Structure formats: C-alpha cells, structure tokens
GROMACS .gro file of C-alpha atoms in nm:
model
  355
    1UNK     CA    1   1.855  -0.284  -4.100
    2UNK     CA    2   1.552  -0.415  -4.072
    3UNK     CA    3   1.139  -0.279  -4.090
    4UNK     CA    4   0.999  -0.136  -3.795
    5UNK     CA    5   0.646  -0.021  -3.963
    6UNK     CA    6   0.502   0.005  -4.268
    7UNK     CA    7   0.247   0.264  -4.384
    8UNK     CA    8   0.012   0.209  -4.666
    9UNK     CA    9  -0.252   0.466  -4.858
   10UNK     CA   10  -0.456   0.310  -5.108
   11UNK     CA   11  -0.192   0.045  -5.236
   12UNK     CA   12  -0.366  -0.265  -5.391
   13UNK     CA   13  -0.641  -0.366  -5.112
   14UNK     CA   14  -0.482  -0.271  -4.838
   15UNK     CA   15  -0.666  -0.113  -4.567
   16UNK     CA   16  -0.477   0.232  -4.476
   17UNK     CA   17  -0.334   0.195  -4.196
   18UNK     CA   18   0.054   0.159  -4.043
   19UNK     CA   19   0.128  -0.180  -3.895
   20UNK     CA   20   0.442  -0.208  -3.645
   21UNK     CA   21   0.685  -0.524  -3.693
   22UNK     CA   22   0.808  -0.594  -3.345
   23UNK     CA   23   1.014  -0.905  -3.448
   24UNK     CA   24   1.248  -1.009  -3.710
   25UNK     CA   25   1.011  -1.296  -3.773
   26UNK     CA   26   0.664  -1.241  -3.895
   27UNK     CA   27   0.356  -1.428  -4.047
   28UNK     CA   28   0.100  -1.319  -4.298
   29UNK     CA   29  -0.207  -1.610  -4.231
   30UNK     CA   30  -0.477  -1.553  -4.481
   31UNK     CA   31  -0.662  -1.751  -4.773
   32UNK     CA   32  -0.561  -1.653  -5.128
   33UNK     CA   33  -0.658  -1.329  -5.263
   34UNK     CA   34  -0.682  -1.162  -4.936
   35UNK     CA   35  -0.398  -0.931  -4.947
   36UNK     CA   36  -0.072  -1.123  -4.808
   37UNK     CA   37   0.160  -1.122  -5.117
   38UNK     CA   38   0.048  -0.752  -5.125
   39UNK     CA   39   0.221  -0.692  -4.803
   40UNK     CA   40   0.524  -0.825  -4.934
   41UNK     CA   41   0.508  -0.595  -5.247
   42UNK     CA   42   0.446  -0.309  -5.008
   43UNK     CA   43   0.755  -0.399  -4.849
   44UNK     CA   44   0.952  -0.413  -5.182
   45UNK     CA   45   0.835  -0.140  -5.348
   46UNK     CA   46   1.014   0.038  -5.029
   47UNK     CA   47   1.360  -0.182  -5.072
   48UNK     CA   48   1.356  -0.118  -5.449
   49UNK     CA   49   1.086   0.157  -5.566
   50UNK     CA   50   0.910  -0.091  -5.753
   51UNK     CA   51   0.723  -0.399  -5.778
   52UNK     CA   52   0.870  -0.772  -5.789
   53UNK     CA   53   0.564  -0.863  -6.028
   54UNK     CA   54   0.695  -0.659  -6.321
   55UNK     CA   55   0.382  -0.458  -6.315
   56UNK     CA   56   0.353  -0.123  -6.410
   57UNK     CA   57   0.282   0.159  -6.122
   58UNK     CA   58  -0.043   0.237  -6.204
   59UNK     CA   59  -0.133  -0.100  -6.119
   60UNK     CA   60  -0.045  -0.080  -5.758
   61UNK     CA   61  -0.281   0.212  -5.680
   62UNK     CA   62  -0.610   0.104  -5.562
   63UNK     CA   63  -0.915   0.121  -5.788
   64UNK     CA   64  -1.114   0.383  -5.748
   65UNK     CA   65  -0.794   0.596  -5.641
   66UNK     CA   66  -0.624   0.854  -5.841
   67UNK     CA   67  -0.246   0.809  -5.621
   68UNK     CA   68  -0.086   0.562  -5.370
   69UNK     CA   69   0.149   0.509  -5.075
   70UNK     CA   70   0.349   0.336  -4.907
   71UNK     CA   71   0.639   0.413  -4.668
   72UNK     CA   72   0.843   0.237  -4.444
   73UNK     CA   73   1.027   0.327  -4.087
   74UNK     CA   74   1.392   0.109  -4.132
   75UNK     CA   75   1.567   0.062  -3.784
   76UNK     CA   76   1.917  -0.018  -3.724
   77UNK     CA   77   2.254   0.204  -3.579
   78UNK     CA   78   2.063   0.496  -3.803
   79UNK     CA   79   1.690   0.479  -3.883
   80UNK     CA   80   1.561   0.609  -4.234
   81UNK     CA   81   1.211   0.680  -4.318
   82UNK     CA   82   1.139   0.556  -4.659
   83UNK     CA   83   0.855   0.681  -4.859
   84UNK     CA   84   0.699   0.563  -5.199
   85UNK     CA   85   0.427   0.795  -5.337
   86UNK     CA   86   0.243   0.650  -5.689
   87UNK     CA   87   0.076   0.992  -5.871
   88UNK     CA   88  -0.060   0.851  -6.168
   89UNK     CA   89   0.230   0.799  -6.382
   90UNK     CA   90   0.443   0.944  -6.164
   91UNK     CA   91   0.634   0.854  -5.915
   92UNK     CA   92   0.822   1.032  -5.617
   93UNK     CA   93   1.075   0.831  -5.371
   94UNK     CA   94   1.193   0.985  -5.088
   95UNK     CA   95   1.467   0.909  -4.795
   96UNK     CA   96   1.396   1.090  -4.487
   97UNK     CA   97   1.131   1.276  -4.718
   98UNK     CA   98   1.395   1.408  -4.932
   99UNK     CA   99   1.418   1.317  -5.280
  100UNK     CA  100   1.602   1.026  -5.370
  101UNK     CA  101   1.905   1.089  -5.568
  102UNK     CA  102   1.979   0.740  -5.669
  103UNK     CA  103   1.844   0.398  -5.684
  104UNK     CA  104   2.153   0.262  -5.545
  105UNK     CA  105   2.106   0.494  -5.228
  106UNK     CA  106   1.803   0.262  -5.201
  107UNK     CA  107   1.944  -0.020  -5.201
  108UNK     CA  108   2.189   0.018  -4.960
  109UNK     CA  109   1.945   0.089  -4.679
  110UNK     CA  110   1.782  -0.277  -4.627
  111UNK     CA  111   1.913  -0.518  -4.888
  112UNK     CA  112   1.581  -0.681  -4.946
  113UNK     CA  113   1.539  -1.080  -5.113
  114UNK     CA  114   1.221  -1.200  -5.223
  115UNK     CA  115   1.110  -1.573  -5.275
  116UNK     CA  116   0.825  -1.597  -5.510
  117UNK     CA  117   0.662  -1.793  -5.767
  118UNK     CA  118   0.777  -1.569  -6.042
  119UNK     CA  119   1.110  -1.722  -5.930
  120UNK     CA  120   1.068  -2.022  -6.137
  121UNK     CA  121   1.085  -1.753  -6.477
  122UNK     CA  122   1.515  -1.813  -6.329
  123UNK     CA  123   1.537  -2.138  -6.433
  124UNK     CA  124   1.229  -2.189  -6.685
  125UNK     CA  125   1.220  -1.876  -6.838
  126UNK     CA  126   1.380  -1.702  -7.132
  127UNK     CA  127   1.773  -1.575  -7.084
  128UNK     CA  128   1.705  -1.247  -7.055
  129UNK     CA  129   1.515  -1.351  -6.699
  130UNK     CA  130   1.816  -1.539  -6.597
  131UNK     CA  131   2.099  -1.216  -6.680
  132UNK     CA  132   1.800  -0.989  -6.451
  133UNK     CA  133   1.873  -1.217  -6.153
  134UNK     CA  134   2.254  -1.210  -6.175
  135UNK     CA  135   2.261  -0.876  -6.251
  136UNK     CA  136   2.024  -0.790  -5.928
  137UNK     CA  137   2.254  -1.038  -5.720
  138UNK     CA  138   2.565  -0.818  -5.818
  139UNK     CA  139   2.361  -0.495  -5.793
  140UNK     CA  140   2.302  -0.591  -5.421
  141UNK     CA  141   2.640  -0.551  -5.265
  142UNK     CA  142   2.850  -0.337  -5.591
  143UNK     CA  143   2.697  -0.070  -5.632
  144UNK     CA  144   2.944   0.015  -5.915
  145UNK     CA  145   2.760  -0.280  -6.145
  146UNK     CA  146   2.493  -0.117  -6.105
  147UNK     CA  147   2.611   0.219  -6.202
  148UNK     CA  148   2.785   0.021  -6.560
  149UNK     CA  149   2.507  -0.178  -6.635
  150UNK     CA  150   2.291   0.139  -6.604
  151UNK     CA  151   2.561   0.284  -6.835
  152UNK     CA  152   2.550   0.048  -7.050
  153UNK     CA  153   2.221   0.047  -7.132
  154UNK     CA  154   2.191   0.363  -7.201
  155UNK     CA  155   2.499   0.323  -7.486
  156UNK     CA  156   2.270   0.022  -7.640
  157UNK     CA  157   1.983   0.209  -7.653
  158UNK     CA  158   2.166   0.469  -7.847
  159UNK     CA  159   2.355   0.252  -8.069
  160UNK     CA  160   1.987   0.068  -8.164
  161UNK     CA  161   1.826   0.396  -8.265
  162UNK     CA  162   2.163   0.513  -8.435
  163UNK     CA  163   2.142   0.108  -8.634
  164UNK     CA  164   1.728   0.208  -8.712
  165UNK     CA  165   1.806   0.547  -8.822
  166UNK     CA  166   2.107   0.457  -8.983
  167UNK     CA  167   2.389   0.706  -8.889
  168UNK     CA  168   2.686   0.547  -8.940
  169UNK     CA  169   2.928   0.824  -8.842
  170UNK     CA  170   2.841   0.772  -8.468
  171UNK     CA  171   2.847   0.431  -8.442
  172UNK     CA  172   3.236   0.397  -8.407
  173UNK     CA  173   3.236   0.614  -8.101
  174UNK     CA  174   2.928   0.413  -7.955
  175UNK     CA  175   3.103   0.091  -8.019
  176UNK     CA  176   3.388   0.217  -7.808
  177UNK     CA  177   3.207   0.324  -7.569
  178UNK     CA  178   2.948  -0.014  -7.539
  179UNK     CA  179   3.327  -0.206  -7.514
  180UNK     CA  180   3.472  -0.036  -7.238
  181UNK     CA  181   3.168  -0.053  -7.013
  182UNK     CA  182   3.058  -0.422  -7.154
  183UNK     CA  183   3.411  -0.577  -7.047
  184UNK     CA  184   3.383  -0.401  -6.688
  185UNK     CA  185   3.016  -0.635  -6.694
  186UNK     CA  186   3.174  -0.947  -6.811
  187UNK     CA  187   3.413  -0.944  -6.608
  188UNK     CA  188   3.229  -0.908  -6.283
  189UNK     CA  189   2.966  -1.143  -6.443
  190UNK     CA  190   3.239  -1.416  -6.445
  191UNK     CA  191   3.337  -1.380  -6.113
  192UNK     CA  192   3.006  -1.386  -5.900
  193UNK     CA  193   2.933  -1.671  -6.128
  194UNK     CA  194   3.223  -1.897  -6.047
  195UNK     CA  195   3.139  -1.731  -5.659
  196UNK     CA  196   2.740  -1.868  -5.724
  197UNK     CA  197   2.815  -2.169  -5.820
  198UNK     CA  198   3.046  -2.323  -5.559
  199UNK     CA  199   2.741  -2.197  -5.295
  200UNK     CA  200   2.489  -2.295  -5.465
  201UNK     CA  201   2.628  -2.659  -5.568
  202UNK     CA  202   2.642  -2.742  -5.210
  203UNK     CA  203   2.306  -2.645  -5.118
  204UNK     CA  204   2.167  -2.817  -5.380
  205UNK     CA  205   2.328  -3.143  -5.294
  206UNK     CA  206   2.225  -3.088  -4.943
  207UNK     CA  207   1.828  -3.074  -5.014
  208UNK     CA  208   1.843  -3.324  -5.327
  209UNK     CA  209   2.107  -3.557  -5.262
  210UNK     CA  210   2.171  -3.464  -5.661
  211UNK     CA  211   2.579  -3.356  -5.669
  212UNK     CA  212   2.776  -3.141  -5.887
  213UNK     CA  213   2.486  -2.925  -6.002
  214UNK     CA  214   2.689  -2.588  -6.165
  215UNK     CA  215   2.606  -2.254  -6.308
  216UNK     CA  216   2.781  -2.227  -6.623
  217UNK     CA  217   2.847  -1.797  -6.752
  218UNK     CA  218   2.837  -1.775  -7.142
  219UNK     CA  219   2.920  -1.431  -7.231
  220UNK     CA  220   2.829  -1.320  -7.553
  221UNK     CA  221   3.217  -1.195  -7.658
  222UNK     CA  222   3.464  -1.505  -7.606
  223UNK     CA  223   3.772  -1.220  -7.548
  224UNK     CA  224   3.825  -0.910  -7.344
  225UNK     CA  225   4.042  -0.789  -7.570
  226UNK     CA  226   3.866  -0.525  -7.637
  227UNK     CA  227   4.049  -0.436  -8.029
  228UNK     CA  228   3.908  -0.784  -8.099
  229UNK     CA  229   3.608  -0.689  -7.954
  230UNK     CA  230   3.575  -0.402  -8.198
  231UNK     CA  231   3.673  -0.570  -8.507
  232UNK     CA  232   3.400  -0.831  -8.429
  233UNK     CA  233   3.165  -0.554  -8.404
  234UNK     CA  234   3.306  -0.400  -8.717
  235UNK     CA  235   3.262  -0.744  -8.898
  236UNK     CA  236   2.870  -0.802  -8.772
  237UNK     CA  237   2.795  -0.409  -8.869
  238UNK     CA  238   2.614  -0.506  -9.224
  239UNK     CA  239   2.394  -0.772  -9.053
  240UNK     CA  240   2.348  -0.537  -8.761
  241UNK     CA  241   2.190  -0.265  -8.960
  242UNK     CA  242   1.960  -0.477  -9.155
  243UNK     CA  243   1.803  -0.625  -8.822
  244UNK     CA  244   1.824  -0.304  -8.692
  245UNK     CA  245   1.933  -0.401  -8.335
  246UNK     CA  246   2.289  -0.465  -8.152
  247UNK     CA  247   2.273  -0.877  -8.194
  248UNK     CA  248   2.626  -0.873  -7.963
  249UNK     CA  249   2.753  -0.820  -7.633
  250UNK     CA  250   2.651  -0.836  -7.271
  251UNK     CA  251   2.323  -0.777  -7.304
  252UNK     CA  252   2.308  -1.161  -7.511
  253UNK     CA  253   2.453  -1.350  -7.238
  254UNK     CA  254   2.382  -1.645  -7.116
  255UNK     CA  255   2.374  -1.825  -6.774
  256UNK     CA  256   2.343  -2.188  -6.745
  257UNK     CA  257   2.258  -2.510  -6.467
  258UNK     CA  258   2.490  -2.811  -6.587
  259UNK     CA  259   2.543  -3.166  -6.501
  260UNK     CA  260   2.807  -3.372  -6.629
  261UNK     CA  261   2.796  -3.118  -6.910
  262UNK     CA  262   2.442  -3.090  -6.946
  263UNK     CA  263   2.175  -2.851  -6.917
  264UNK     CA  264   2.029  -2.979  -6.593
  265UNK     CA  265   1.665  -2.714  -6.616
  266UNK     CA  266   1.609  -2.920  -6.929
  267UNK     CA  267   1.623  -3.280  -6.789
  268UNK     CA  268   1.456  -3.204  -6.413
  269UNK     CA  269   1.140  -3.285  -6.299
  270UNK     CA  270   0.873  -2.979  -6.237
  271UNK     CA  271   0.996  -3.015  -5.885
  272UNK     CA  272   1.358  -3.031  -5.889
  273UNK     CA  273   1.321  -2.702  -6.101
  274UNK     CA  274   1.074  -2.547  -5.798
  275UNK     CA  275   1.351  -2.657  -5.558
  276UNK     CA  276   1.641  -2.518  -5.800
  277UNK     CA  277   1.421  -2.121  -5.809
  278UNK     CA  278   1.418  -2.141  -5.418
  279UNK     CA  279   1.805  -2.234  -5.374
  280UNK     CA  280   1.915  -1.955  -5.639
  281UNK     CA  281   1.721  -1.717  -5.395
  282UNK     CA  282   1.923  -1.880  -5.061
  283UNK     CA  283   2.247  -1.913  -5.263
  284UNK     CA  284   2.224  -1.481  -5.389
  285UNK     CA  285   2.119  -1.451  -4.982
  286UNK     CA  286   2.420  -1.598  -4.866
  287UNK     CA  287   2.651  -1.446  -5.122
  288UNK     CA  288   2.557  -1.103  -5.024
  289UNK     CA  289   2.678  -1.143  -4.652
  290UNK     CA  290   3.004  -1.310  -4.723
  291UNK     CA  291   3.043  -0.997  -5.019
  292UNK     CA  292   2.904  -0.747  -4.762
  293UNK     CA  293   2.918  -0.914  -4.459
  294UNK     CA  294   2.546  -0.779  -4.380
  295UNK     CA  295   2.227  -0.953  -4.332
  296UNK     CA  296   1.969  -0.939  -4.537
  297UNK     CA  297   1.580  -0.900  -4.512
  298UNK     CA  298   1.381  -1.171  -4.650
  299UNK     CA  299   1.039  -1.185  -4.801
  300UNK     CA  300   0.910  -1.504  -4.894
  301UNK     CA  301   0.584  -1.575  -5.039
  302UNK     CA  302   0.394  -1.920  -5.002
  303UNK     CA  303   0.744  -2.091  -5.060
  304UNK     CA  304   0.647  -2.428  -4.895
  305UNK     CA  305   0.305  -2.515  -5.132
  306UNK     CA  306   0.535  -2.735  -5.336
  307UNK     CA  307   0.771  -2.901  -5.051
  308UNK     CA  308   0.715  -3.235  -4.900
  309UNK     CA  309   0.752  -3.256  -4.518
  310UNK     CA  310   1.131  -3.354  -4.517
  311UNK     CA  311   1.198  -3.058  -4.816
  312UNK     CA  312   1.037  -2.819  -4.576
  313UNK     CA  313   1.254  -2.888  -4.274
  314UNK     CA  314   1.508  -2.904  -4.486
  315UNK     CA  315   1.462  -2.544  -4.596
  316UNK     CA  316   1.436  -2.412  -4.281
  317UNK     CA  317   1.758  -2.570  -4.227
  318UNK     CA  318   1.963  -2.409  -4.479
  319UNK     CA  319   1.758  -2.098  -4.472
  320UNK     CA  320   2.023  -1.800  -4.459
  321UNK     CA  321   2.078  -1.566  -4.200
  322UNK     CA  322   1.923  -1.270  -4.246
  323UNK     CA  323   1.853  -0.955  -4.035
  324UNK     CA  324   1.401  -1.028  -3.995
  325UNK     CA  325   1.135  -1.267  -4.262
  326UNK     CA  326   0.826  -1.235  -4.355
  327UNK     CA  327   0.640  -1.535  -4.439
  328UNK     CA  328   0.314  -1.603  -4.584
  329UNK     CA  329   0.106  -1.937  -4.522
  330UNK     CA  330  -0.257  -1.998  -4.604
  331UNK     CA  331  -0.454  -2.111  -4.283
  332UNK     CA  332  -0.426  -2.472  -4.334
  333UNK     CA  333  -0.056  -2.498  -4.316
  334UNK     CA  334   0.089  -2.602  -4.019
  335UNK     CA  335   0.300  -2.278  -3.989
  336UNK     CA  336   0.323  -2.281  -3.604
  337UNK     CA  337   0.567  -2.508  -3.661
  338UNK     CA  338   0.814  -2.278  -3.788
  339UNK     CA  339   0.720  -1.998  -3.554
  340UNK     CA  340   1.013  -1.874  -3.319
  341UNK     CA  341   0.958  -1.762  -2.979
  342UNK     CA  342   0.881  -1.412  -3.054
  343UNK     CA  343   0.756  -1.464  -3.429
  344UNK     CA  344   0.439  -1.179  -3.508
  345UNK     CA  345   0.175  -1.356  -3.647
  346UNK     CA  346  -0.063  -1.164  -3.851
  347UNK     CA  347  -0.387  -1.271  -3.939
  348UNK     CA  348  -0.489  -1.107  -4.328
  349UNK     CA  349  -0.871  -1.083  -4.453
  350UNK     CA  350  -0.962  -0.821  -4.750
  351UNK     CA  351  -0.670  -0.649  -4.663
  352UNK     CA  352  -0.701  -0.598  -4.323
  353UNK     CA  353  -0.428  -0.716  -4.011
  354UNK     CA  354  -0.537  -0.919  -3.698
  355UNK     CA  355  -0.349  -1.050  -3.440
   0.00000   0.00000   0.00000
C-alpha cells in the first residue's frame, strides 16, 4: 500500500491544498523551517493518528485555527481513504469516512517507518524510550501485542490507583490479571529480540566494520512461572504501597546494545550512536517483511546530515525494501544523486509545493 495524495487543512504551515505522489520515491527540497518534516508528520499522523514528535494534538493545528486536517488516498489491490480531523481536543479518525474502530485497523493499512532525529532518544535515551520502539516494532506486524500491551496497561493503571488509594482487597485479582497478560509480553518481547538482533548485528558490521554488536532483552521478572511471579509480587507489596506505584513487571524492562559483554551506547562515539538510531530503524524495516512478508512505507527525515560520503552510499545500500520513501534534503545536498528514474521531487518554501 502505498500514498497516492495527501490532503491537508490548516495542519502546521502547510498551505491547504492536496498534493498527488506519482512515484514510490519522492523528495521534499527546502531550507529548515520551511515545512518538509511537516509533510512527513502529515503523512504519519495518517499511518498512526498521531504525531512522531510526541506532541500533543493541539499543537498540530495551525495558529490562528480553531481545527485541522489531514487525509490521505492509500492505493494498492483495495484503496482506503484515510482521514485525520484535529477539533480542539478532539480528535476524529476515519477509514473510508467511517469511524475508526481500532488503532490496529490503522495500522494494518500502510505499515509506515519513520527515520528521524528523535531516533537517537533509542539508544541515548531513558529505557522507557527503548521498550516504545520494541513495542511499536512488534505492534507493526502482531496485532495481538498490541491488543495485550493495551491490556496491560490498562491493569497497571488500575493496580497504581488501587496502591495510592490503598485497597488491598483488589489487588490480588489485579495481580493475576497484570501476570497473565505480562508473560504473553515477555514472551513475545524475547523472541523479536533474539529475531532483532541477528538482523541488526549484520547490518551494523556491514556500515562500521564493528562485529558482534547485540541487543540484549532484560525483562523485569527472571521466570514465567507465573505462581512465582505472584509470590514475588506478594513479597514487594509493603514497598509497593509506600511508593505508591507497581516497581515490577513488563513495564520495567530493559533492552540493551552489547559488545563482548558490554554496553556498547555507553562506550561509542556521538556518531557510531547516530549510525546505531538509523540501523534500529532499517533492522525493525526489514523484520516486518520477513514477519509479514509486506513492504513497508518509509519516511525519512534529513537522515544523511551526519553521514560521510562512503556512510551515505552505504545506506542507500542496505536501505530496505519498502513499498515508496519520502526523503527530505536541504538544497545544498547533493540529493540528485540518490534520485531514481521516476523519483518526484518537490520543492518546499513556507509550506508551499513546487515542482
């Protein structure tokens, strides 16, 4: 599936207006702060109903406007019309301008990978950034994760207010209940990790020439056995309801990059870690088409600042297949290099599209 148009109404500083892709490679040229990383937000915000900036809605509407827009035509054996209205604090998504009746029914339409700067927060930032990008790469091809860890979350947020409040006589039933659906998570969590890292090992040591680069899985229970499980829960209860807050489970687990049994994020250079956000995006690519066996559509924003001539080619190189890409490049960059024969190249100024 890939984007055939894109509609926008007072999103960011976009000019309204409905631009057709007529190739599964396209270019965004503009200087910074002209609009072309809100493009590929536009785009998102279609794939996933929501923004890959972690901003809130509101922000997305343009100032001076009350609501905003954005919808999508998505072409393949069946085409969907995807729509994305912003009304105030509300929000409305639509398929085919019916309601949508789950997120996952999203996802499933055009399986959508960004590459972005915020990317680095996946091997610099804090764990909880790290568990959001596994659980996404699961989320993209079982949609059964994502039904669990919705699930899940739900029973945590339950069993905090029940450890604030403190009403012990439901916590026993929410303990079983956090168990069940945690070991289902862990579970799956162990296996696309042992699945990541044997892809993403060799593409490292393809770009870098540094080997036996691993993700490491650390989940927060040691057993699923889940009666130990629940005694261990039983036994942190005290110190549980004097922080006021579930300390345990999957919610605490940890991913980590090793070498020769060593955190490797720790001991890389600023650019090895640049090079290490970019791969985890290729690697999660490539493992959705061997889990799926379907292409997916990739956004990726100013990804080749930070690469040196020979790192760029050798992106392109290992770049995954994928169903259409949009790029951005600011004007300077050599980016007819990379065009293909029938690559749309858009020229971007204060949020207006020239060819």
């Amino acid at each position: 599936m890939a984007f055939s148009s894109l509609r926008t109404i007072c999103f960011r500083n976009l000019t309204d207006t409905t631009i057709p892709f007529t190739s599964r490679s396209v270019f965004f040229v503009g200087e910074n702060g002209q609009g072309k990383t809100n493009l590929l937000e536009a785009l998102y915000v279609c794939a996933y109903g929501a923004s890959f900036r972690g901003v809130r809605d509101v922000h997305l509407i343009r100032e001076g406007c009350r609501e905003a827009a954005v919808s999508a035509l998505i072409s393949g054996v069946v085409d969907y019309q995807v729509s994305v209205k912003l009304l105030g604090s509300r929000k409305l998504l639509q398929i085919d301008e019916k309601p949508l009746q789950s997120r996952k029914d999203l996802l499933s339409i055009s399986p959508t990978i960004i590459f972005c700067h915020e990317d680095m927060e996946f091997v610099s930032g804090s764990p909880e950034r790290r568990r959001w990008f596994f659980d996404q790469t699961l989320s993209l091809y079982d949609s059964l994760y994502l039904e669990d860890l919705q699930r899940y979350r739900h029973v945590l947020k339950l069993r905090n207010t029940v450890l604030k409040e403190g009403r012990l006589e439901t916590l026993d039933l929410l303990d079983i209940q956090l168990v069940q659906i945690g070991v289902s998570l862990i579970e799956k969590r162990s296996k696309v990790a042992h699945q990541f890292s044997e892809v993403f090992s060799k593409l490292y040591e393809s770009i870098t020439g540094i080997d036996q680069v691993t993700l490491r899985y650390k989940p927060s229970w040691s057993t699923g056995e889940q009666s130990v499980i629940l005694e261990h829960l039983n036994h942190i209860r005290e110190r549980e309801m004097l922080l006021k807050m579930s300390i345990s489970g999957p919610h605490r687990d940890r991913y980590q990059f090793i070498r020769h049994d060593e955190e490797f994020e720790v001991q890389a250079s600023t650019g090895q870690r640049r090079l290490l956000a970019l791969l985890l995006r290729i690697a999660q690519a490539k493992l959705f088409t061997e889990m799926s066996h379907r292409l997916p559509v990739l956004l990726l924003d100013d990804v080749l600042l930070e690469l040196d001539p020979e790192e760029r080619k050798k992106f392109f190189w290992v770049l995954p297949e994928h169903e259409q890409a949009f790029f951005t490049f600011l004007p300077e960059e050599p980016y007819d290099r990379y065009q293909q024969g029938d690559t749309l190249v858009y020229h971007v100024k204060d949020g207006a599209l020239y060819l």
